[in-house]
mmCIF file of C-alpha atoms in Angstrom:
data_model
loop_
_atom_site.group_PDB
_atom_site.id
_atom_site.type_symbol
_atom_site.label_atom_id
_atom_site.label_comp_id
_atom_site.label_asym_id
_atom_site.label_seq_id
_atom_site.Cartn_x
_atom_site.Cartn_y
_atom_site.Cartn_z
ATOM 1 C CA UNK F 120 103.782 313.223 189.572
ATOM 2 C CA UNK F 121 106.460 316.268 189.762
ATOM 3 C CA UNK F 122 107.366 317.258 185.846
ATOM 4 C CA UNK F 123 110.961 317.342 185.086
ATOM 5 C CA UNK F 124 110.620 320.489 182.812
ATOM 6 C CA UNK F 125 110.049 324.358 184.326
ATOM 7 C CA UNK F 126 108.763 327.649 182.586
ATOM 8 C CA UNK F 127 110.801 330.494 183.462
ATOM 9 C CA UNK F 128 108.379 333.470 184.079
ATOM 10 C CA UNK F 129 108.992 336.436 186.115
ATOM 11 C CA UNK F 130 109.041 336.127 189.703
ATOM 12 C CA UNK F 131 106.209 338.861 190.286
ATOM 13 C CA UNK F 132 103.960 337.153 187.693
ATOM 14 C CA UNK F 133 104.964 333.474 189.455
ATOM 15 C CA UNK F 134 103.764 335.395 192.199
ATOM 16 C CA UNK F 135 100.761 336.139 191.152
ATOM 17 C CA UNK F 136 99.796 333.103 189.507
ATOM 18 C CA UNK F 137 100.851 331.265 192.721
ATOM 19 C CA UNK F 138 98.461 333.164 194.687
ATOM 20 C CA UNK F 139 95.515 332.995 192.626
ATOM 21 C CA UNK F 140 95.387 336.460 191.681
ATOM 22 C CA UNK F 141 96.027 335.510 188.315
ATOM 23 C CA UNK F 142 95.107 332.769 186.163
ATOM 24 C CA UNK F 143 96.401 333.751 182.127
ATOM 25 C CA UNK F 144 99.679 334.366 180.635
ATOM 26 C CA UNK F 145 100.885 336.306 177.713
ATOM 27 C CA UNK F 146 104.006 334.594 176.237
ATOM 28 C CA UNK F 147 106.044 335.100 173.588
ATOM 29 C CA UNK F 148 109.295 333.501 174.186
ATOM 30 C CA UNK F 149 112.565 334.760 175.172
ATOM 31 C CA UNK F 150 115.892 335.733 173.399
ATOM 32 C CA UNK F 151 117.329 332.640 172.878
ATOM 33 C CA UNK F 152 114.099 330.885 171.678
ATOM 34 C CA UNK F 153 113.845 329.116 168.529
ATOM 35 C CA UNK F 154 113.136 330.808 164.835
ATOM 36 C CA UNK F 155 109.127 329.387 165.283
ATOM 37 C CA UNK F 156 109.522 331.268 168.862
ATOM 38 C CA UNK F 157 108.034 330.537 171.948
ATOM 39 C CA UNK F 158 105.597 327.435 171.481
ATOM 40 C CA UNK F 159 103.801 325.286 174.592
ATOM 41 C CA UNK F 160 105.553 322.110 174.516
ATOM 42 C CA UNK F 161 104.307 321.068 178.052
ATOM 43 C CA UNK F 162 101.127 320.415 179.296
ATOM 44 C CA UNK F 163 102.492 320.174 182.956
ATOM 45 C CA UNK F 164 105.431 322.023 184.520
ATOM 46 C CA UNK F 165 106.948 323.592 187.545
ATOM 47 C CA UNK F 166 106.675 327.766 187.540
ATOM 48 C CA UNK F 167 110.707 328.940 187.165
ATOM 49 C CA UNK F 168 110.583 332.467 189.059
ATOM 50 C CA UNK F 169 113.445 334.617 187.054
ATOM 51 C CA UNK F 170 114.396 337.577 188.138
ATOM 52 C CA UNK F 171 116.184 338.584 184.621
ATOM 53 C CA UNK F 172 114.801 341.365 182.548
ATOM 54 C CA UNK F 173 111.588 342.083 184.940
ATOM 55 C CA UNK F 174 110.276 345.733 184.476
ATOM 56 C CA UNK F 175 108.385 347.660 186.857
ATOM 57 C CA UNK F 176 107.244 349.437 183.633
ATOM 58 C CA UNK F 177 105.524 346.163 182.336
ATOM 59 C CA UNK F 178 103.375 345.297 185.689
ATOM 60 C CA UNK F 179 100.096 346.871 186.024
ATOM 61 C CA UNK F 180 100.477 349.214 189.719
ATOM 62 C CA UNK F 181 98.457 346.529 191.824
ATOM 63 C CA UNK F 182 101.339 343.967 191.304
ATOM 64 C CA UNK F 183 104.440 346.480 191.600
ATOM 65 C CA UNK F 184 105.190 345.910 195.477
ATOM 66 C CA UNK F 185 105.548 342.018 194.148
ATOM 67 C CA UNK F 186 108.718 343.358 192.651
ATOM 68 C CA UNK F 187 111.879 342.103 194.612
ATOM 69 C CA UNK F 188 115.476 341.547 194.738
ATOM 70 C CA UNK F 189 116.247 337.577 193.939
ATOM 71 C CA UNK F 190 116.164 336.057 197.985
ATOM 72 C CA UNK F 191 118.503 333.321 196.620
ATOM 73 C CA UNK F 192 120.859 334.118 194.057
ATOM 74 C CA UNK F 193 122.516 331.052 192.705
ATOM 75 C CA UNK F 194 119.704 328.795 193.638
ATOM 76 C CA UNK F 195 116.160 328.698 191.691
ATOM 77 C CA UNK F 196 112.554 328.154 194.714
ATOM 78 C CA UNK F 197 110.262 326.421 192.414
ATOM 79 C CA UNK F 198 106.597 327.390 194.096
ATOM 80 C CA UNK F 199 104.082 325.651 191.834
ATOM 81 C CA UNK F 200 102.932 323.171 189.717
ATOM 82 C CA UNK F 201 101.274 324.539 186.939
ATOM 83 C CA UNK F 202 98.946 322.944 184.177
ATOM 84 C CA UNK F 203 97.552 324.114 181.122
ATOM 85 C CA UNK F 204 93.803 324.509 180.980
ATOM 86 C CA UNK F 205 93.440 326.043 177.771
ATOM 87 C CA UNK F 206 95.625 327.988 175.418
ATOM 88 C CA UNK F 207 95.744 329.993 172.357
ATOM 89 C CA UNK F 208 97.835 331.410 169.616
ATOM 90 C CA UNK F 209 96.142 335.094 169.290
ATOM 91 C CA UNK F 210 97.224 336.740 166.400
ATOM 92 C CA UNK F 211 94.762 339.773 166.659
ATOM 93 C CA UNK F 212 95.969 342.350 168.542
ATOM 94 C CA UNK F 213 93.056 343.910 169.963
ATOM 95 C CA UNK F 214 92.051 340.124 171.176
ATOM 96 C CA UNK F 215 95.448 340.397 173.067
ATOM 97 C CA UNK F 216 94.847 343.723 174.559
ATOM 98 C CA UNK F 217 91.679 342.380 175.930
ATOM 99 C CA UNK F 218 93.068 340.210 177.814
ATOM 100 C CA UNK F 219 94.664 342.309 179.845
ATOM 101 C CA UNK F 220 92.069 342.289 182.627
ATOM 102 C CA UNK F 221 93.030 338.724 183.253
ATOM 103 C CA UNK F 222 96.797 338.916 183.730
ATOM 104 C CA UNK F 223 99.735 341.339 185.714
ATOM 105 C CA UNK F 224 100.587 342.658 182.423
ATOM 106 C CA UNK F 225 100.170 346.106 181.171
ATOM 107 C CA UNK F 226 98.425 346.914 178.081
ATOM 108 C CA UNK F 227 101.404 348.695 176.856
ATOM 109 C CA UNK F 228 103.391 344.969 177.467
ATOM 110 C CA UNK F 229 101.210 343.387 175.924
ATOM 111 C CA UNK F 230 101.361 345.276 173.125
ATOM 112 C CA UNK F 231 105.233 345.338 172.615
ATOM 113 C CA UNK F 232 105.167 341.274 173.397
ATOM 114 C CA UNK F 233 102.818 341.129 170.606
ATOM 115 C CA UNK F 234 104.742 342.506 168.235
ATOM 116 C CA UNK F 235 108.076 341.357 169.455
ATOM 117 C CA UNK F 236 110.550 340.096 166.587
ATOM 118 C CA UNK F 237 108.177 341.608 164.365
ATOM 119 C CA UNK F 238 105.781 338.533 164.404
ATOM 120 C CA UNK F 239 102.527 339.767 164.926
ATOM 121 C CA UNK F 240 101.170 337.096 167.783
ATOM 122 C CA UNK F 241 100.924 336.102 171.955
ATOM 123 C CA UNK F 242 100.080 332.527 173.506
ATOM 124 C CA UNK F 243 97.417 332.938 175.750
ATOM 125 C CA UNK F 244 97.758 330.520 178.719
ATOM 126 C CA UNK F 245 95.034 329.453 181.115
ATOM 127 C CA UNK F 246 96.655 327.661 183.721
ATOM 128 C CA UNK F 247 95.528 325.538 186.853
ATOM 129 C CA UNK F 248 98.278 325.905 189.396
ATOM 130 C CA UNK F 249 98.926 323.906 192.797
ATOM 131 C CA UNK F 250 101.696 325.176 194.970
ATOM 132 C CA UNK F 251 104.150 322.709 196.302
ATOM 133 C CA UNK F 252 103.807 321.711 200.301
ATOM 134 C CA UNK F 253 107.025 322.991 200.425
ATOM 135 C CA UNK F 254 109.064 325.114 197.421
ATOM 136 C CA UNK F 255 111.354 323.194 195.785
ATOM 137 C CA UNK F 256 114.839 324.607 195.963
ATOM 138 C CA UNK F 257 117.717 323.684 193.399
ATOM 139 C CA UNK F 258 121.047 324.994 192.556
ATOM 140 C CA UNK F 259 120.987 326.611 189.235
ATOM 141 C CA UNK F 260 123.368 325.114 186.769
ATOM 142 C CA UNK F 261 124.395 326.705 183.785
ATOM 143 C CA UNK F 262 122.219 324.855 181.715
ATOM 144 C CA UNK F 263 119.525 326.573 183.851
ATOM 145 C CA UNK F 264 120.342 330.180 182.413
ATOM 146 C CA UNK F 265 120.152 332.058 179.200
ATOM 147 C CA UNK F 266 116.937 333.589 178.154
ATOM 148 C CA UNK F 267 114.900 330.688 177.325
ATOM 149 C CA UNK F 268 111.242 329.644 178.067
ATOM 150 C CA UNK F 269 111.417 325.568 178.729
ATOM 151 C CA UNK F 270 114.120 324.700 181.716
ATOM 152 C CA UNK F 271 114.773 321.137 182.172
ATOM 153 C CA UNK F 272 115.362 319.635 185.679
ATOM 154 C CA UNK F 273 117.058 316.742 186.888
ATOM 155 C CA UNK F 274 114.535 314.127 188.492
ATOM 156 C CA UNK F 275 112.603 315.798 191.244
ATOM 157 C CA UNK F 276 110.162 315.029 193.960
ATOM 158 C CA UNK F 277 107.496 317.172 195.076
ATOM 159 C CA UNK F 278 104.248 317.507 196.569
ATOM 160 C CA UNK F 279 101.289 319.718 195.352
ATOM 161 C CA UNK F 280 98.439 321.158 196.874
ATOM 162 C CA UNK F 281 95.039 321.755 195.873
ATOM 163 C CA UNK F 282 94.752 324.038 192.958
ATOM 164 C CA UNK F 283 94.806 327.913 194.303
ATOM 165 C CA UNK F 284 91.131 329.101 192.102
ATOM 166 C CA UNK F 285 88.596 326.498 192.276
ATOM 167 C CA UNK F 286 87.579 324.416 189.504
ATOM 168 C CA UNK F 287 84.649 326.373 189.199
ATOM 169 C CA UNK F 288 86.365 330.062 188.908
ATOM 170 C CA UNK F 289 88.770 328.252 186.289
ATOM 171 C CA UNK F 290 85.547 327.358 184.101
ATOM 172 C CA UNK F 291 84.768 330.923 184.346
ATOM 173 C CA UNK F 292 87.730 332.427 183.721
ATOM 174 C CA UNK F 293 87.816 329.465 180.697
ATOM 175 C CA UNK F 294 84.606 330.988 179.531
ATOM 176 C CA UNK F 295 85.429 334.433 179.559
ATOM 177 C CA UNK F 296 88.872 334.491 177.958
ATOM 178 C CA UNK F 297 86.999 331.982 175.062
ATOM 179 C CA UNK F 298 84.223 334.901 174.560
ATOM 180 C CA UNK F 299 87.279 337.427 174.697
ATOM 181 C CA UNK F 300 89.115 335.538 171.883
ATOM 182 C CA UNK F 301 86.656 334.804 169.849
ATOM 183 C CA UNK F 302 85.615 338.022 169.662
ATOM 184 C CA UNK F 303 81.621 337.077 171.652
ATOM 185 C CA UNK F 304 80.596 338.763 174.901
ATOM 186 C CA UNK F 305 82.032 336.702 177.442
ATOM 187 C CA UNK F 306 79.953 334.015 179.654
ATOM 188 C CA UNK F 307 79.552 335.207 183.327
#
């Protein structure tokens, strides 16, 4: 079953998460987000590729040629079903800045997300995604914009494919980013 709710994300990072070269997020919520900020009120969503407020700055190199002009403007191209495998409020900052192996993010990113509204804190996300057969294209309504994290849709139908990292590599990854955040030497 297709969720009726998307996260809006940058497109290179939707990217990246889309082709399993990336598993973790590093949210913090976006402009128009509550007081409380950015919190994960969805176990299950569609990725929301934005284009808004990306910077070339913020990517690490290996993910800058992911950076692109929006191919659609006016319409959003859902890729992916995403689902959250584990996630954590990390409110030390030198747990967040070790996570940086694990996500398109630069340290120095991180670092101002972190601190961002001068709440000292990042959601770590661990996420299983499955790309759709075919994206899912809708016009964007103007409910759709505004810097916000949770986007809902009108009723949708989609089909996923098999997650892109096997189950296995997700336990891994699971393990690792645990050790990381709890400050143990990871698992391999």
């Amino acid at each position: 079953m297709i969720p009726s709710t998307a996260l809006k994300e940058w497109d290179a990072q939707c990217q990246t998460l889309t082709s399993g070269q990336t598993a973790l997020l590093i949210r913090k919520g976006g402009i128009m987000e509550t007081h409380a900020g950015f919190e994960v009120e969805h176990r299950s969503f569609l990725l929301y590729p934005t284009f808004l407020h990306q910077n070339p700055a913020e990517l690490k190199p290996e993910f800058a040629g992911l950076l692109r002009d929006d191919p659609q403007p006016g319409r959003i191209v859902l890729p992916a079903l995403a689902e959250v495998v584990a996630v954590h409020k990390v409110e030390s900052l030198e747990q967040a800045l070790a996570l940086e192996p694990y996500q398109a993010l630069t340290v120095g990113a991180i670092e101002r997300r972190f601190h961002y509204r001068g709440r000292p804190w990042v959601h770590a996300l661990l996420l299983r995604v499955r790309p759709l057969r075919e994206p899912l294209v809708l016009e964007e309504t103007p409910e759709m914009l505004g810097c916000v994290s949770w986007v809902p849709l009108p009723d949708v139908s989609a089909e996923a494919r098999p997650p892109v990292l096997e189950e296995g590599e997700l336990e891994r990854l699971w393990g690792e980013v645990e050790g990381v955040i709890s400050g143990q030497v990871p698992r391999s």
